[in-house]
CSV table of C-alpha atoms and ligand atoms in Angstrom, one decimal:
chain,number,residue,atom,x,y,z
A,30,MET,CA,43.3,165.4,-77.0
A,31,HIS,CA,41.0,164.0,-77.9
A,32,GLY,CA,40.5,160.5,-80.1
A,33,PRO,CA,38.0,158.7,-82.0
A,34,GLY,CA,34.5,158.7,-80.5
A,35,HIS,CA,34.6,161.5,-78.1
A,36,SER,CA,31.4,163.2,-78.3
A,37,HIS,CA,29.6,165.2,-76.2
A,38,ALA,CA,26.9,162.3,-76.1
A,39,PRO,CA,23.2,162.4,-74.7
A,40,MET,CA,23.1,160.2,-72.1
A,41,ASP,CA,21.2,156.7,-72.9
A,42,GLU,CA,18.2,156.6,-71.9
A,43,ASP,CA,18.2,153.2,-70.7
A,44,VAL,CA,20.8,154.3,-68.0
A,45,LEU,CA,18.6,156.3,-66.3
A,46,ARG,CA,15.5,153.3,-66.7
A,47,SER,CA,18.1,152.1,-63.4
A,48,ARG,CA,18.8,153.6,-60.0
A,49,GLU,CA,22.7,152.9,-60.4
A,50,GLY,CA,22.9,154.7,-63.5
A,51,VAL,CA,20.8,157.8,-62.7
A,52,ARG,CA,23.3,158.0,-59.4
A,53,ALA,CA,26.6,158.3,-61.9
A,54,VAL,CA,24.8,160.6,-63.4
A,55,VAL,CA,23.6,163.2,-60.8
A,56,GLN,CA,27.1,162.3,-59.1
A,57,SER,CA,28.9,162.8,-62.1
A,58,LEU,CA,27.0,166.4,-62.4
A,59,VAL,CA,27.5,167.1,-58.7
A,60,VAL,CA,31.2,167.1,-59.2
A,61,LEU,CA,31.8,168.2,-62.8
A,62,LEU,CA,29.6,171.8,-61.3
A,63,ILE,CA,31.5,171.9,-58.2
A,64,THR,CA,35.2,171.4,-60.4
A,65,ALA,CA,34.1,173.6,-63.1
A,66,GLY,CA,33.2,176.1,-59.8
A,67,ALA,CA,36.7,176.8,-58.4
A,68,GLN,CA,38.1,176.3,-61.9
A,69,GLY,CA,36.0,179.7,-62.8
A,70,ALA,CA,37.4,181.2,-59.5
A,71,VAL,CA,40.8,180.1,-60.2
A,72,PHE,CA,40.1,182.0,-64.0
A,73,PHE,CA,39.0,185.1,-62.2
A,74,TRP,CA,41.7,185.4,-60.3
A,75,SER,CA,44.4,184.6,-62.8
A,76,GLY,CA,43.4,185.7,-65.6
A,77,SER,CA,44.4,181.7,-67.8
A,78,VAL,CA,42.6,181.4,-71.5
A,79,ALA,CA,43.9,177.9,-70.5
A,80,LEU,CA,42.0,177.6,-68.1
A,81,LEU,CA,38.6,179.0,-69.5
A,82,ALA,CA,39.0,176.4,-72.3
A,83,ASP,CA,39.5,173.7,-69.8
A,84,LEU,CA,36.7,174.4,-67.2
A,85,ILE,CA,33.9,175.9,-70.5
A,86,HIS,CA,34.5,171.3,-71.6
A,87,ASN,CA,33.5,170.6,-67.8
A,88,VAL,CA,30.5,172.9,-66.9
A,89,GLY,CA,29.7,171.5,-71.5
A,90,ASP,CA,30.9,167.9,-69.8
A,91,ALA,CA,28.4,167.7,-66.7
A,92,LEU,CA,25.3,169.8,-69.2
A,93,THR,CA,25.4,166.6,-71.0
A,94,ALA,CA,23.5,164.9,-68.5
A,95,VAL,CA,20.3,167.4,-69.0
A,96,PRO,CA,18.5,166.6,-72.4
A,97,VAL,CA,17.9,163.2,-71.9
A,98,GLY,CA,16.9,164.0,-67.4
A,99,VAL,CA,15.1,165.9,-68.8
A,100,ALA,CA,13.3,163.7,-71.4
A,101,PHE,CA,12.7,160.9,-68.2
A,102,LEU,CA,10.8,163.8,-66.5
A,103,LEU,CA,9.1,165.4,-69.5
A,104,HIS,CA,8.1,161.7,-70.4
A,105,SER,CA,9.4,163.8,-73.6
A,106,LYS,CA,11.7,163.1,-76.9
A,107,ARG,CA,10.2,166.3,-77.6
A,108,ALA,CA,11.6,167.5,-74.6
A,109,GLU,CA,14.7,165.4,-74.7
A,110,LYS,CA,15.3,166.8,-78.2
A,111,TRP,CA,14.4,170.9,-77.1
A,112,ALA,CA,16.4,170.8,-74.3
A,113,GLY,CA,19.6,168.5,-76.7
A,114,MET,CA,20.0,171.5,-78.9
A,115,ALA,CA,19.9,174.2,-76.4
A,116,VAL,CA,22.8,172.1,-74.3
A,117,VAL,CA,24.9,172.2,-77.8
A,118,ALA,CA,23.6,175.8,-78.1
A,119,ALA,CA,25.6,177.4,-74.8
A,120,ILE,CA,27.9,174.7,-75.2
A,121,LEU,CA,28.7,176.4,-78.7
A,122,VAL,CA,28.7,179.7,-77.5
A,123,SER,CA,30.6,179.2,-74.5
A,124,GLY,CA,33.5,177.3,-76.7
A,125,LEU,CA,33.6,180.5,-78.7
A,126,ILE,CA,34.1,182.6,-76.1
A,127,ALA,CA,37.1,181.0,-75.0
A,128,GLY,CA,38.8,180.7,-78.3
A,129,TYR,CA,37.7,184.4,-78.2
A,130,GLU,CA,40.2,185.0,-75.0
A,131,ALA,CA,42.6,182.9,-76.3
A,132,ILE,CA,43.1,185.1,-79.9
A,133,SER,CA,42.8,188.6,-78.2
A,134,ARG,CA,45.5,187.9,-75.3
A,135,PHE,CA,47.7,186.9,-78.7
A,136,ILE,CA,46.8,190.1,-79.8
A,137,SER,CA,47.0,191.7,-76.8
A,138,PRO,CA,49.2,189.5,-74.2
A,139,GLU,CA,48.3,190.1,-70.7
A,140,PRO,CA,49.7,188.2,-67.8
A,141,VAL,CA,48.5,185.3,-66.5
A,142,THR,CA,49.4,185.7,-62.4
A,143,HIS,CA,49.1,183.6,-59.3
A,144,LEU,CA,50.8,180.2,-61.3
A,145,PRO,CA,50.0,178.3,-58.3
A,146,ALA,CA,46.3,178.1,-58.2
A,147,VAL,CA,46.1,177.9,-62.0
A,148,ALA,CA,48.2,174.5,-61.6
A,149,LEU,CA,46.3,173.6,-58.6
A,150,ALA,CA,43.4,173.7,-61.0
A,151,GLY,CA,44.3,171.8,-63.5
A,152,VAL,CA,45.2,169.4,-60.5
A,153,LEU,CA,42.0,169.8,-59.3
A,154,GLY,CA,40.3,169.2,-63.2
A,155,TYR,CA,42.6,166.0,-63.7
A,156,VAL,CA,41.2,164.2,-60.4
A,157,GLY,CA,38.0,165.8,-60.7
A,158,ASN,CA,37.2,163.5,-64.0
A,159,ARG,CA,39.2,160.8,-63.0
A,160,TRP,CA,36.4,160.4,-60.1
A,161,VAL,CA,33.4,161.5,-62.2
A,162,SER,CA,35.5,158.3,-64.6
A,163,LEU,CA,35.2,155.9,-61.9
A,164,ILE,CA,32.4,157.0,-61.1
A,165,ARG,CA,30.9,155.7,-64.7
A,166,LEU,CA,33.0,153.0,-65.2
A,167,ARG,CA,32.2,151.4,-61.2
A,168,ALA,CA,28.0,151.3,-62.6
A,169,GLY,CA,28.1,151.5,-66.4
A,170,GLU,CA,30.1,147.6,-66.0
A,171,LYS,CA,28.3,146.9,-62.7
A,172,ILE,CA,24.6,147.6,-65.2
A,173,ASN,CA,26.1,146.0,-67.9
A,174,SER,CA,25.8,149.5,-70.0
A,175,PRO,CA,28.1,150.6,-73.1
A,176,ALA,CA,26.8,154.6,-72.8
A,177,LEU,CA,28.1,154.8,-69.5
A,178,ILE,CA,31.5,153.1,-69.2
A,179,ALA,CA,32.6,155.2,-73.3
A,180,ASP,CA,31.0,158.1,-71.0
A,181,GLY,CA,33.4,156.7,-68.7
A,182,GLU,CA,36.9,156.3,-71.4
A,183,HIS,CA,35.4,159.7,-71.9
A,184,ALA,CA,35.1,161.7,-68.6
A,185,ARG,CA,38.6,159.1,-68.6
A,186,ALA,CA,40.7,161.4,-71.8
A,187,ASP,CA,39.3,165.1,-70.3
A,188,ALA,CA,42.1,164.2,-67.0
A,189,ILE,CA,45.2,165.0,-69.5
A,190,VAL,CA,43.1,167.8,-71.1
A,191,SER,CA,43.2,169.5,-67.5
A,192,LEU,CA,46.8,168.0,-67.3
A,193,GLY,CA,47.5,170.1,-70.5
A,194,VAL,CA,46.1,172.8,-67.9
A,195,VAL,CA,48.8,172.0,-65.2
A,196,ALA,CA,52.0,172.5,-68.2
A,197,THR,CA,50.8,175.5,-68.9
A,198,ALA,CA,51.6,177.5,-65.8
A,199,ALA,CA,55.0,175.0,-66.0
A,200,VAL,CA,55.9,176.4,-69.1
A,201,VAL,CA,54.5,180.4,-68.3
A,202,ALA,CA,56.3,179.8,-65.0
A,203,VAL,CA,59.5,179.7,-67.3
A,204,GLY,CA,58.9,182.3,-68.9
A,205,LEU,CA,57.1,181.3,-71.9
A,206,PRO,CA,53.2,183.5,-71.2
A,207,VAL,CA,52.6,182.7,-74.8
A,208,ALA,CA,52.0,178.6,-73.6
A,209,ASP,CA,48.9,180.4,-72.4
A,210,PRO,CA,46.6,181.0,-75.8
A,211,ILE,CA,48.1,178.1,-77.5
A,212,ILE,CA,47.5,175.5,-74.9
A,213,GLY,CA,44.1,177.4,-74.6
A,214,LEU,CA,43.1,177.5,-78.5
A,215,LEU,CA,43.8,174.0,-78.5
A,216,ILE,CA,41.1,173.1,-75.7
A,217,THR,CA,38.5,175.5,-77.8
A,218,VAL,CA,39.4,173.5,-80.7
A,219,GLY,CA,38.9,170.2,-78.8
A,220,ILE,CA,35.6,171.8,-77.7
A,221,LEU,CA,34.0,172.8,-80.8
A,222,ARG,CA,35.1,169.4,-82.0
A,223,ILE,CA,32.8,167.5,-80.0
A,224,THR,CA,29.6,170.5,-80.3
A,225,TRP,CA,30.0,169.5,-83.3
A,226,GLN,CA,29.3,165.6,-83.4
A,227,SER,CA,26.5,166.6,-80.3
A,228,TRP,CA,24.7,168.2,-82.7
A,229,ALA,CA,25.5,165.7,-85.3
A,230,LEU,CA,23.6,163.5,-82.5
A,231,VAL,CA,21.2,165.4,-81.8
A,232,ARG,CA,19.9,166.4,-84.5
A,233,ALA,CA,19.3,163.1,-85.6
B,9,ZN,ZN1,35.1,166.1,-72.5
């Protein structure tokens, strides 16, 4: 689900020094937030915890652009560190909420409804992440930034994670509702792993 090198690394500052880099970072942020917002609406509607975990992952990825943006605007390394820690804390808390929700569905199962909408939200997650991956890879190659290219590859991997939500909707539809908390928990483990990696980076 998350290959090696998949981390919520703070954006490279050199990336933000170029107009092309800033544009790619801002566009990625907007696309991921819109994707997660639409997925959030479907979550409230359907109660799918797999979808909840995926959208939390997408918000987390969107937020990783914030610390360096803050450092860039305030010209402060200290501000970047604090913003980075705040983002890691926010991702950790939301990851724990996703895990808690998934585990409570094992104990007291609740039906997942509106399965076509859940599948569509997964497709949206796929499309959003693929789009972000293209934005980052294109800009990364143009300004020759390994950091941006790595983030582009990260988004490409996350597109596959979103397909897990489509698979969940299909498996629940054929009569195995336990697929929802199982996939929700798997995606949560991925979120917690990248939270840990981000923490290691911010702390350094
Ligand atoms: Zn990710």
